[in-house]
Protein backbone atom coordinates (compact mmCIF):
# COMPACT_ATOMS: atom_id res chain seq x y z
CA UNK A 1 0.00 0.00 0.00
CA UNK A 2 1.38 3.42 -0.87
CA UNK A 3 2.50 5.87 1.82
CA UNK A 4 0.01 8.46 0.60
CA UNK A 5 -2.87 6.07 1.23
CA UNK A 6 -1.44 4.93 4.60
CA UNK A 7 -1.27 8.52 5.80
CA UNK A 8 -4.82 9.28 4.77
CA UNK A 9 -6.55 6.05 5.80
CA UNK A 10 -4.87 5.78 9.20
CA UNK A 11 -3.70 2.33 10.37
CA UNK A 12 -5.81 0.87 13.18
CA UNK A 13 -9.01 2.58 12.00
CA UNK A 14 -12.11 1.08 10.37
CA UNK A 15 -11.25 2.89 7.13
CA UNK A 16 -7.82 1.26 7.06
CA UNK A 17 -9.36 -2.20 7.53
CA UNK A 18 -11.71 -1.40 4.63
CA UNK A 19 -8.87 -0.15 2.47
CA UNK A 20 -7.13 -3.49 2.94
CA UNK A 21 -10.15 -5.17 1.38
CA UNK A 22 -10.02 -2.93 -1.71
CA UNK A 23 -8.34 -4.27 -4.83
CA UNK A 24 -6.66 -1.09 -6.09
CA UNK A 25 -6.20 -2.66 -9.51
CA UNK A 26 -9.97 -3.02 -9.97
CA UNK A 27 -11.31 0.33 -8.82
CA UNK A 28 -14.46 1.73 -10.39
CA UNK A 29 -13.24 4.24 -12.97
CA UNK A 30 -16.24 6.51 -12.50
CA UNK A 31 -18.18 6.95 -9.25
CA UNK A 32 -21.37 9.04 -9.28
CA UNK A 33 -23.10 10.26 -6.14
CA UNK A 34 -26.65 11.39 -5.37
CA UNK A 35 -25.99 13.47 -2.28
CA UNK A 36 -29.24 13.22 -0.35
CA UNK A 37 -30.43 13.84 3.20
CA UNK A 38 -29.08 17.30 4.05
CA UNK A 39 -32.55 18.47 5.09
CA UNK A 40 -33.24 15.46 7.32
CA UNK A 41 -29.79 15.73 8.88
CA UNK A 42 -30.49 19.36 9.78
CA UNK A 43 -34.01 18.69 11.04
CA UNK A 44 -32.84 15.94 13.36
CA UNK A 45 -30.51 18.49 14.98
CA UNK A 46 -33.02 21.32 15.15
CA UNK A 47 -31.07 23.23 12.47
CA UNK A 48 -32.26 24.93 9.29
CA UNK A 49 -32.08 23.14 5.94
CA UNK A 50 -29.39 25.54 4.74
CA UNK A 51 -27.21 24.48 7.67
CA UNK A 52 -27.65 20.93 6.41
CA UNK A 53 -26.33 21.99 2.99
CA UNK A 54 -23.39 23.77 4.62
CA UNK A 55 -22.51 20.57 6.49
CA UNK A 56 -22.91 18.70 3.19
CA UNK A 57 -20.15 20.83 1.64
CA UNK A 58 -17.71 19.27 4.13
CA UNK A 59 -18.69 15.83 2.86
CA UNK A 60 -18.10 17.04 -0.70
CA UNK A 61 -14.58 18.11 0.26
CA UNK A 62 -13.78 14.81 1.99
CA UNK A 63 -15.26 12.67 -0.79
CA UNK A 64 -13.33 14.51 -3.51
CA UNK A 65 -10.08 14.09 -1.57
CA UNK A 66 -10.67 10.43 -0.72
CA UNK A 67 -11.66 9.53 -4.30
CA UNK A 68 -8.60 11.28 -5.75
CA UNK A 69 -6.24 9.61 -3.30
CA UNK A 70 -7.72 6.19 -4.04
CA UNK A 71 -7.16 6.67 -7.75
CA UNK A 72 -10.69 7.07 -9.08
CA UNK A 73 -10.70 8.76 -12.51
CA UNK A 74 -14.08 10.49 -12.48
CA UNK A 75 -16.29 11.56 -9.58
CA UNK A 76 -19.71 12.97 -10.45
CA UNK A 77 -21.76 14.80 -7.82
CA UNK A 78 -25.45 15.60 -8.24
CA UNK A 79 -25.56 19.02 -6.61
CA UNK A 80 -28.65 20.73 -8.07
CA UNK A 81 -31.44 19.24 -10.14
CA UNK A 82 -33.83 21.06 -12.45
CA UNK A 83 -36.52 20.17 -9.92
CA UNK A 84 -34.60 21.84 -7.06
CA UNK A 85 -35.74 25.27 -8.30
CA UNK A 86 -39.10 24.48 -6.67
CA UNK A 87 -37.50 24.84 -3.21
CA UNK A 88 -37.92 28.04 -1.16
CA UNK A 89 -36.00 30.97 -2.68
CA UNK A 90 -33.83 31.39 0.38
CA UNK A 91 -32.71 27.75 0.26
CA UNK A 92 -31.94 27.93 -3.47
CA UNK A 93 -29.98 31.18 -2.97
CA UNK A 94 -27.94 29.61 -0.18
CA UNK A 95 -27.10 26.59 -2.33
CA UNK A 96 -25.65 28.80 -5.05
CA UNK A 97 -23.82 30.81 -2.42
CA UNK A 98 -22.30 27.61 -0.98
CA UNK A 99 -21.18 26.53 -4.41
CA UNK A 100 -19.49 29.88 -5.03
CA UNK A 101 -17.76 29.72 -1.63
CA UNK A 102 -16.68 26.17 -2.38
CA UNK A 103 -15.12 27.22 -5.70
CA UNK A 104 -13.36 30.22 -4.16
CA UNK A 105 -11.96 28.09 -1.36
CA UNK A 106 -11.16 24.93 -3.28
CA UNK A 107 -9.86 26.19 -6.63
CA UNK A 108 -6.26 26.14 -5.41
CA UNK A 109 -6.72 22.61 -4.08
CA UNK A 110 -8.07 21.49 -7.44
CA UNK A 111 -5.05 22.99 -9.20
CA UNK A 112 -2.44 21.71 -6.72
CA UNK A 113 -3.87 18.20 -6.82
CA UNK A 114 -4.21 18.00 -10.61
CA UNK A 115 -8.02 17.79 -10.47
CA UNK A 116 -10.23 18.94 -13.29
CA UNK A 117 -13.66 20.51 -12.78
CA UNK A 118 -16.38 19.90 -15.32
CA UNK A 119 -20.00 21.00 -15.16
CA UNK A 120 -22.97 19.14 -16.62
CA UNK A 121 -26.55 20.40 -16.84
CA UNK A 122 -28.26 23.39 -18.46
CA UNK A 123 -25.85 26.30 -18.14
CA UNK A 124 -28.34 28.85 -19.42
CA UNK A 125 -30.43 28.60 -16.25
CA UNK A 126 -27.56 29.24 -13.82
CA UNK A 127 -27.16 32.55 -12.00
CA UNK A 128 -24.69 34.63 -14.08
CA UNK A 129 -22.18 35.14 -11.27
CA UNK A 130 -22.12 31.45 -10.41
CA UNK A 131 -21.66 30.51 -14.06
CA UNK A 132 -18.75 32.95 -14.43
CA UNK A 133 -17.04 31.43 -11.40
CA UNK A 134 -17.66 27.88 -12.62
CA UNK A 135 -16.30 28.61 -16.08
CA UNK A 136 -13.25 30.32 -14.56
CA UNK A 137 -12.42 27.17 -12.57
CA UNK A 138 -13.22 24.87 -15.52
CA UNK A 139 -10.74 26.80 -17.66
CA UNK A 140 -8.15 26.92 -14.88
CA UNK A 141 -8.24 23.13 -14.45
CA UNK A 142 -8.90 21.98 -18.01
CA UNK A 143 -5.54 20.31 -18.49
CA UNK A 144 -5.56 18.49 -15.14
CA UNK A 145 -5.48 14.74 -15.39
CA UNK A 146 -5.50 12.98 -12.01
CA UNK A 147 -9.28 13.00 -11.55
CA UNK A 148 -12.22 14.81 -13.11
CA UNK A 149 -14.79 16.18 -10.67
CA UNK A 150 -18.07 16.49 -12.54
CA UNK A 151 -20.70 18.64 -10.84
CA UNK A 152 -24.28 18.27 -12.08
CA UNK A 153 -26.04 21.63 -11.78
CA UNK A 154 -29.47 22.54 -13.09
CA UNK A 155 -29.27 18.97 -14.35
CA UNK A 156 -32.02 16.54 -15.36
CA UNK A 157 -31.44 13.29 -17.22
CA UNK A 158 -34.45 13.69 -19.52
CA UNK A 159 -33.49 17.25 -20.36
CA UNK A 160 -29.98 16.06 -21.20
CA UNK A 161 -31.40 13.42 -23.57
CA UNK A 162 -33.73 15.88 -25.28
CA UNK A 163 -30.91 18.42 -25.63
CA UNK A 164 -28.70 15.72 -27.16
CA UNK A 165 -31.44 14.79 -29.66
CA UNK A 166 -31.82 18.44 -30.61
CA UNK A 167 -28.08 18.87 -31.16
CA UNK A 168 -28.06 15.77 -33.37
CA UNK A 169 -30.93 17.08 -35.48
CA UNK A 170 -29.16 20.41 -35.83
CA UNK A 171 -25.89 18.77 -36.84
CA UNK A 172 -26.11 18.45 -40.60
CA UNK A 173 -23.13 16.05 -40.70
CA UNK A 174 -25.21 13.29 -39.04
CA UNK A 175 -27.26 11.06 -41.33
CA UNK A 176 -29.99 8.96 -39.58
CA UNK A 177 -28.33 5.69 -40.60
CA UNK A 178 -25.06 6.78 -38.96
CA UNK A 179 -26.66 7.28 -35.57
CA UNK A 180 -25.74 4.59 -33.06
CA UNK A 181 -25.16 4.48 -29.29
CA UNK A 182 -21.56 5.70 -29.51
CA UNK A 183 -22.49 8.62 -31.75
CA UNK A 184 -25.46 9.51 -29.54
CA UNK A 185 -23.29 9.53 -26.40
CA UNK A 186 -21.04 12.16 -28.00
CA UNK A 187 -23.92 14.63 -27.86
CA UNK A 188 -24.58 14.14 -24.14
CA UNK A 189 -23.20 16.52 -21.50
CA UNK A 190 -20.93 13.67 -20.40
CA UNK A 191 -19.29 13.26 -23.85
CA UNK A 192 -15.86 11.69 -23.51
CA UNK A 193 -16.38 10.41 -19.96
CA UNK A 194 -16.73 6.70 -19.16
CA UNK A 195 -20.18 5.65 -17.87
CA UNK A 196 -20.38 5.41 -14.07
CA UNK A 197 -19.37 1.99 -12.72
CA UNK A 198 -20.77 2.76 -9.28
CA UNK A 199 -23.65 5.00 -8.21
CA UNK A 200 -23.86 5.89 -4.53
CA UNK A 201 -27.06 7.27 -3.07
CA UNK A 202 -27.20 8.45 0.53
CA UNK A 203 -30.16 8.60 2.93
CA UNK A 204 -31.77 5.33 1.91
CA UNK A 205 -33.96 6.40 -1.01
CA UNK A 206 -34.24 3.77 -3.76
CA UNK A 207 -34.63 6.08 -6.75
CA UNK A 208 -32.58 7.33 -9.69
CA UNK A 209 -34.26 10.78 -9.51
CA UNK A 210 -33.65 11.67 -13.17
CA UNK A 211 -29.87 11.38 -12.77
CA UNK A 212 -27.66 10.23 -15.68
CA UNK A 213 -30.49 8.16 -17.19
CA UNK A 214 -28.52 7.10 -20.27
CA UNK A 215 -25.23 6.58 -18.48
CA UNK A 216 -26.41 4.31 -15.61
CA UNK A 217 -27.62 1.51 -17.91
CA UNK A 218 -25.15 -0.97 -16.36
CA UNK A 219 -24.03 0.90 -13.26
CA UNK A 220 -23.88 -0.88 -9.90
CA UNK A 221 -26.03 0.97 -7.36
CA UNK A 222 -25.11 1.22 -3.68
CA UNK A 223 -27.55 2.85 -1.30
CA UNK A 224 -26.63 3.76 2.26
CA UNK A 225 -28.85 5.00 5.09
CA UNK A 226 -26.12 7.51 6.00
CA UNK A 227 -27.28 11.10 5.43
CA UNK A 228 -25.01 13.12 3.13
CA UNK A 229 -23.56 15.43 5.82
CA UNK A 230 -22.40 12.31 7.72
CA UNK A 231 -20.79 10.74 4.62
CA UNK A 232 -17.06 10.20 5.16
CA UNK A 233 -14.13 8.44 3.49
CA UNK A 234 -15.02 5.12 5.18
CA UNK A 235 -18.42 5.15 3.47
CA UNK A 236 -16.77 5.61 0.08
CA UNK A 237 -14.57 2.63 0.89
CA UNK A 238 -17.60 0.57 1.97
CA UNK A 239 -19.20 1.30 -1.38
CA UNK A 240 -16.06 0.29 -3.30
CA UNK A 241 -15.67 -2.94 -1.30
CA UNK A 242 -19.31 -3.84 -2.00
CA UNK A 243 -18.89 -2.90 -5.69
CA UNK A 244 -15.92 -5.24 -6.01
CA UNK A 245 -17.99 -8.13 -4.59
CA UNK A 246 -20.60 -7.72 -7.33
CA UNK A 247 -20.56 -9.82 -10.46
CA UNK A 248 -20.90 -7.40 -13.39
CA UNK A 249 -22.26 -9.28 -16.36
CA UNK A 250 -23.51 -6.50 -18.67
CA UNK A 251 -26.33 -8.79 -19.80
CA UNK A 252 -23.96 -11.70 -20.42
CA UNK A 253 -23.73 -14.90 -18.31
CA UNK A 254 -21.03 -15.40 -15.69
CA UNK A 255 -17.77 -16.31 -17.40
CA UNK A 256 -17.62 -19.61 -15.48
CA UNK A 257 -21.11 -20.55 -16.71
CA UNK A 258 -20.18 -20.13 -20.36
CA UNK A 259 -20.71 -23.27 -22.39
CA UNK A 260 -22.98 -24.91 -19.80
CA UNK A 261 -26.33 -23.86 -21.30
C1 LIG B 1 -30.06 16.88 -1.00
O1 LIG B 1 -30.51 16.96 0.33
C2 LIG B 1 -28.98 17.80 -1.30
C3 LIG B 1 -29.02 18.81 -2.21
C4 LIG B 1 -30.23 19.11 -3.00
C5 LIG B 1 -27.89 19.71 -2.44
C6 LIG B 1 -26.50 19.15 -2.33
C7 LIG B 1 -25.62 20.30 -2.14
C8 LIG B 1 -24.54 20.36 -1.34
C9 LIG B 1 -23.99 19.21 -0.59
C10 LIG B 1 -23.93 21.71 -1.18
C11 LIG B 1 -22.63 21.96 -1.75
C12 LIG B 1 -22.33 21.39 -3.09
C13 LIG B 1 -21.13 21.53 -3.68
C14 LIG B 1 -20.85 20.84 -4.99
C15 LIG B 1 -20.09 22.35 -3.07
P1 LIG B 1 -32.03 17.35 0.58
O2 LIG B 1 -32.09 18.79 0.83
O3 LIG B 1 -32.86 16.83 -0.54
O4 LIG B 1 -32.31 16.55 1.90
P2 LIG B 1 -33.69 15.90 2.37
O5 LIG B 1 -34.06 14.87 1.34
O6 LIG B 1 -33.33 15.28 3.69
O7 LIG B 1 -34.66 17.01 2.49
Coordinates of C-alpha atoms and ligand atoms in Angstrom, one line a residue:
X1 CA 0.0 0.0 0.0
X2 CA 1.4 3.4 -0.9
X3 CA 2.5 5.9 1.8
X4 CA 0.0 8.5 0.6
X5 CA -2.9 6.1 1.2
X6 CA -1.4 4.9 4.6
X7 CA -1.3 8.5 5.8
X8 CA -4.8 9.3 4.8
X9 CA -6.6 6.1 5.8
X10 CA -4.9 5.8 9.2
X11 CA -3.7 2.3 10.4
X12 CA -5.8 0.9 13.2
X13 CA -9.0 2.6 12.0
X14 CA -12.1 1.1 10.4
X15 CA -11.3 2.9 7.1
X16 CA -7.8 1.3 7.1
X17 CA -9.4 -2.2 7.5
X18 CA -11.7 -1.4 4.6
X19 CA -8.9 -0.1 2.5
X20 CA -7.1 -3.5 2.9
X21 CA -10.2 -5.2 1.4
X22 CA -10.0 -2.9 -1.7
X23 CA -8.3 -4.3 -4.8
X24 CA -6.7 -1.1 -6.1
X25 CA -6.2 -2.7 -9.5
X26 CA -10.0 -3.0 -10.0
X27 CA -11.3 0.3 -8.8
X28 CA -14.5 1.7 -10.4
X29 CA -13.2 4.2 -13.0
X30 CA -16.2 6.5 -12.5
X31 CA -18.2 7.0 -9.2
X32 CA -21.4 9.0 -9.3
X33 CA -23.1 10.3 -6.1
X34 CA -26.7 11.4 -5.4
X35 CA -26.0 13.5 -2.3
X36 CA -29.2 13.2 -0.3
X37 CA -30.4 13.8 3.2
X38 CA -29.1 17.3 4.1
X39 CA -32.6 18.5 5.1
X40 CA -33.2 15.5 7.3
X41 CA -29.8 15.7 8.9
X42 CA -30.5 19.4 9.8
X43 CA -34.0 18.7 11.0
X44 CA -32.8 15.9 13.4
X45 CA -30.5 18.5 15.0
X46 CA -33.0 21.3 15.2
X47 CA -31.1 23.2 12.5
X48 CA -32.3 24.9 9.3
X49 CA -32.1 23.1 5.9
X50 CA -29.4 25.5 4.7
X51 CA -27.2 24.5 7.7
X52 CA -27.7 20.9 6.4
X53 CA -26.3 22.0 3.0
X54 CA -23.4 23.8 4.6
X55 CA -22.5 20.6 6.5
X56 CA -22.9 18.7 3.2
X57 CA -20.1 20.8 1.6
X58 CA -17.7 19.3 4.1
X59 CA -18.7 15.8 2.9
X60 CA -18.1 17.0 -0.7
X61 CA -14.6 18.1 0.3
X62 CA -13.8 14.8 2.0
X63 CA -15.3 12.7 -0.8
X64 CA -13.3 14.5 -3.5
X65 CA -10.1 14.1 -1.6
X66 CA -10.7 10.4 -0.7
X67 CA -11.7 9.5 -4.3
X68 CA -8.6 11.3 -5.8
X69 CA -6.2 9.6 -3.3
X70 CA -7.7 6.2 -4.0
X71 CA -7.2 6.7 -7.8
X72 CA -10.7 7.1 -9.1
X73 CA -10.7 8.8 -12.5
X74 CA -14.1 10.5 -12.5
X75 CA -16.3 11.6 -9.6
X76 CA -19.7 13.0 -10.4
X77 CA -21.8 14.8 -7.8
X78 CA -25.5 15.6 -8.2
X79 CA -25.6 19.0 -6.6
X80 CA -28.6 20.7 -8.1
X81 CA -31.4 19.2 -10.1
X82 CA -33.8 21.1 -12.4
X83 CA -36.5 20.2 -9.9
X84 CA -34.6 21.8 -7.1
X85 CA -35.7 25.3 -8.3
X86 CA -39.1 24.5 -6.7
X87 CA -37.5 24.8 -3.2
X88 CA -37.9 28.0 -1.2
X89 CA -36.0 31.0 -2.7
X90 CA -33.8 31.4 0.4
X91 CA -32.7 27.8 0.3
X92 CA -31.9 27.9 -3.5
X93 CA -30.0 31.2 -3.0
X94 CA -27.9 29.6 -0.2
X95 CA -27.1 26.6 -2.3
X96 CA -25.6 28.8 -5.1
X97 CA -23.8 30.8 -2.4
X98 CA -22.3 27.6 -1.0
X99 CA -21.2 26.5 -4.4
X100 CA -19.5 29.9 -5.0
X101 CA -17.8 29.7 -1.6
X102 CA -16.7 26.2 -2.4
X103 CA -15.1 27.2 -5.7
X104 CA -13.4 30.2 -4.2
X105 CA -12.0 28.1 -1.4
X106 CA -11.2 24.9 -3.3
X107 CA -9.9 26.2 -6.6
X108 CA -6.3 26.1 -5.4
X109 CA -6.7 22.6 -4.1
X110 CA -8.1 21.5 -7.4
X111 CA -5.0 23.0 -9.2
X112 CA -2.4 21.7 -6.7
X113 CA -3.9 18.2 -6.8
X114 CA -4.2 18.0 -10.6
X115 CA -8.0 17.8 -10.5
X116 CA -10.2 18.9 -13.3
X117 CA -13.7 20.5 -12.8
X118 CA -16.4 19.9 -15.3
X119 CA -20.0 21.0 -15.2
X120 CA -23.0 19.1 -16.6
X121 CA -26.5 20.4 -16.8
X122 CA -28.3 23.4 -18.5
X123 CA -25.9 26.3 -18.1
X124 CA -28.3 28.9 -19.4
X125 CA -30.4 28.6 -16.3
X126 CA -27.6 29.2 -13.8
X127 CA -27.2 32.6 -12.0
X128 CA -24.7 34.6 -14.1
X129 CA -22.2 35.1 -11.3
X130 CA -22.1 31.4 -10.4
X131 CA -21.7 30.5 -14.1
X132 CA -18.7 32.9 -14.4
X133 CA -17.0 31.4 -11.4
X134 CA -17.7 27.9 -12.6
X135 CA -16.3 28.6 -16.1
X136 CA -13.3 30.3 -14.6
X137 CA -12.4 27.2 -12.6
X138 CA -13.2 24.9 -15.5
X139 CA -10.7 26.8 -17.7
X140 CA -8.2 26.9 -14.9
X141 CA -8.2 23.1 -14.5
X142 CA -8.9 22.0 -18.0
X143 CA -5.5 20.3 -18.5
X144 CA -5.6 18.5 -15.1
X145 CA -5.5 14.7 -15.4
X146 CA -5.5 13.0 -12.0
X147 CA -9.3 13.0 -11.5
X148 CA -12.2 14.8 -13.1
X149 CA -14.8 16.2 -10.7
X150 CA -18.1 16.5 -12.5
X151 CA -20.7 18.6 -10.8
X152 CA -24.3 18.3 -12.1
X153 CA -26.0 21.6 -11.8
X154 CA -29.5 22.5 -13.1
X155 CA -29.3 19.0 -14.3
X156 CA -32.0 16.5 -15.4
X157 CA -31.4 13.3 -17.2
X158 CA -34.5 13.7 -19.5
X159 CA -33.5 17.3 -20.4
X160 CA -30.0 16.1 -21.2
X161 CA -31.4 13.4 -23.6
X162 CA -33.7 15.9 -25.3
X163 CA -30.9 18.4 -25.6
X164 CA -28.7 15.7 -27.2
X165 CA -31.4 14.8 -29.7
X166 CA -31.8 18.4 -30.6
X167 CA -28.1 18.9 -31.2
X168 CA -28.1 15.8 -33.4
X169 CA -30.9 17.1 -35.5
X170 CA -29.2 20.4 -35.8
X171 CA -25.9 18.8 -36.8
X172 CA -26.1 18.4 -40.6
X173 CA -23.1 16.1 -40.7
X174 CA -25.2 13.3 -39.0
X175 CA -27.3 11.1 -41.3
X176 CA -30.0 9.0 -39.6
X177 CA -28.3 5.7 -40.6
X178 CA -25.1 6.8 -39.0
X179 CA -26.7 7.3 -35.6
X180 CA -25.7 4.6 -33.1
X181 CA -25.2 4.5 -29.3
X182 CA -21.6 5.7 -29.5
X183 CA -22.5 8.6 -31.8
X184 CA -25.5 9.5 -29.5
X185 CA -23.3 9.5 -26.4
X186 CA -21.0 12.2 -28.0
X187 CA -23.9 14.6 -27.9
X188 CA -24.6 14.1 -24.1
X189 CA -23.2 16.5 -21.5
X190 CA -20.9 13.7 -20.4
X191 CA -19.3 13.3 -23.8
X192 CA -15.9 11.7 -23.5
X193 CA -16.4 10.4 -20.0
X194 CA -16.7 6.7 -19.2
X195 CA -20.2 5.6 -17.9
X196 CA -20.4 5.4 -14.1
X197 CA -19.4 2.0 -12.7
X198 CA -20.8 2.8 -9.3
X199 CA -23.6 5.0 -8.2
X200 CA -23.9 5.9 -4.5
X201 CA -27.1 7.3 -3.1
X202 CA -27.2 8.5 0.5
X203 CA -30.2 8.6 2.9
X204 CA -31.8 5.3 1.9
X205 CA -34.0 6.4 -1.0
X206 CA -34.2 3.8 -3.8
X207 CA -34.6 6.1 -6.7
X208 CA -32.6 7.3 -9.7
X209 CA -34.3 10.8 -9.5
X210 CA -33.7 11.7 -13.2
X211 CA -29.9 11.4 -12.8
X212 CA -27.7 10.2 -15.7
X213 CA -30.5 8.2 -17.2
X214 CA -28.5 7.1 -20.3
X215 CA -25.2 6.6 -18.5
X216 CA -26.4 4.3 -15.6
X217 CA -27.6 1.5 -17.9
X218 CA -25.2 -1.0 -16.4
X219 CA -24.0 0.9 -13.3
X220 CA -23.9 -0.9 -9.9
X221 CA -26.0 1.0 -7.4
X222 CA -25.1 1.2 -3.7
X223 CA -27.6 2.8 -1.3
X224 CA -26.6 3.8 2.3
X225 CA -28.9 5.0 5.1
X226 CA -26.1 7.5 6.0
X227 CA -27.3 11.1 5.4
X228 CA -25.0 13.1 3.1
X229 CA -23.6 15.4 5.8
X230 CA -22.4 12.3 7.7
X231 CA -20.8 10.7 4.6
X232 CA -17.1 10.2 5.2
X233 CA -14.1 8.4 3.5
X234 CA -15.0 5.1 5.2
X235 CA -18.4 5.2 3.5
X236 CA -16.8 5.6 0.1
X237 CA -14.6 2.6 0.9
X238 CA -17.6 0.6 2.0
X239 CA -19.2 1.3 -1.4
X240 CA -16.1 0.3 -3.3
X241 CA -15.7 -2.9 -1.3
X242 CA -19.3 -3.8 -2.0
X243 CA -18.9 -2.9 -5.7
X244 CA -15.9 -5.2 -6.0
X245 CA -18.0 -8.1 -4.6
X246 CA -20.6 -7.7 -7.3
X247 CA -20.6 -9.8 -10.5
X248 CA -20.9 -7.4 -13.4
X249 CA -22.3 -9.3 -16.4
X250 CA -23.5 -6.5 -18.7
X251 CA -26.3 -8.8 -19.8
X252 CA -24.0 -11.7 -20.4
X253 CA -23.7 -14.9 -18.3
X254 CA -21.0 -15.4 -15.7
X255 CA -17.8 -16.3 -17.4
X256 CA -17.6 -19.6 -15.5
X257 CA -21.1 -20.6 -16.7
X258 CA -20.2 -20.1 -20.4
X259 CA -20.7 -23.3 -22.4
X260 CA -23.0 -24.9 -19.8
X261 CA -26.3 -23.9 -21.3
Ligands
LIG1 C1 -30.1 16.9 -1.0 O1 -30.5 17.0 0.3 C2 -29.0 17.8 -1.3 C3 -29.0 18.8 -2.2 C4 -30.2 19.1 -3.0 C5 -27.9 19.7 -2.4 C6 -26.5 19.2 -2.3 C7 -25.6 20.3 -2.1 C8 -24.5 20.4 -1.3 C9 -24.0 19.2 -0.6 C10 -23.9 21.7 -1.2 C11 -22.6 22.0 -1.7 C12 -22.3 21.4 -3.1 C13 -21.1 21.5 -3.7 C14 -20.9 20.8 -5.0 C15 -20.1 22.3 -3.1 P1 -32.0 17.3 0.6 O2 -32.1 18.8 0.8 O3 -32.9 16.8 -0.5 O4 -32.3 16.5 1.9 P2 -33.7 15.9 2.4 O5 -34.1 14.9 1.3 O6 -33.3 15.3 3.7 O7 -34.7 17.0 2.5

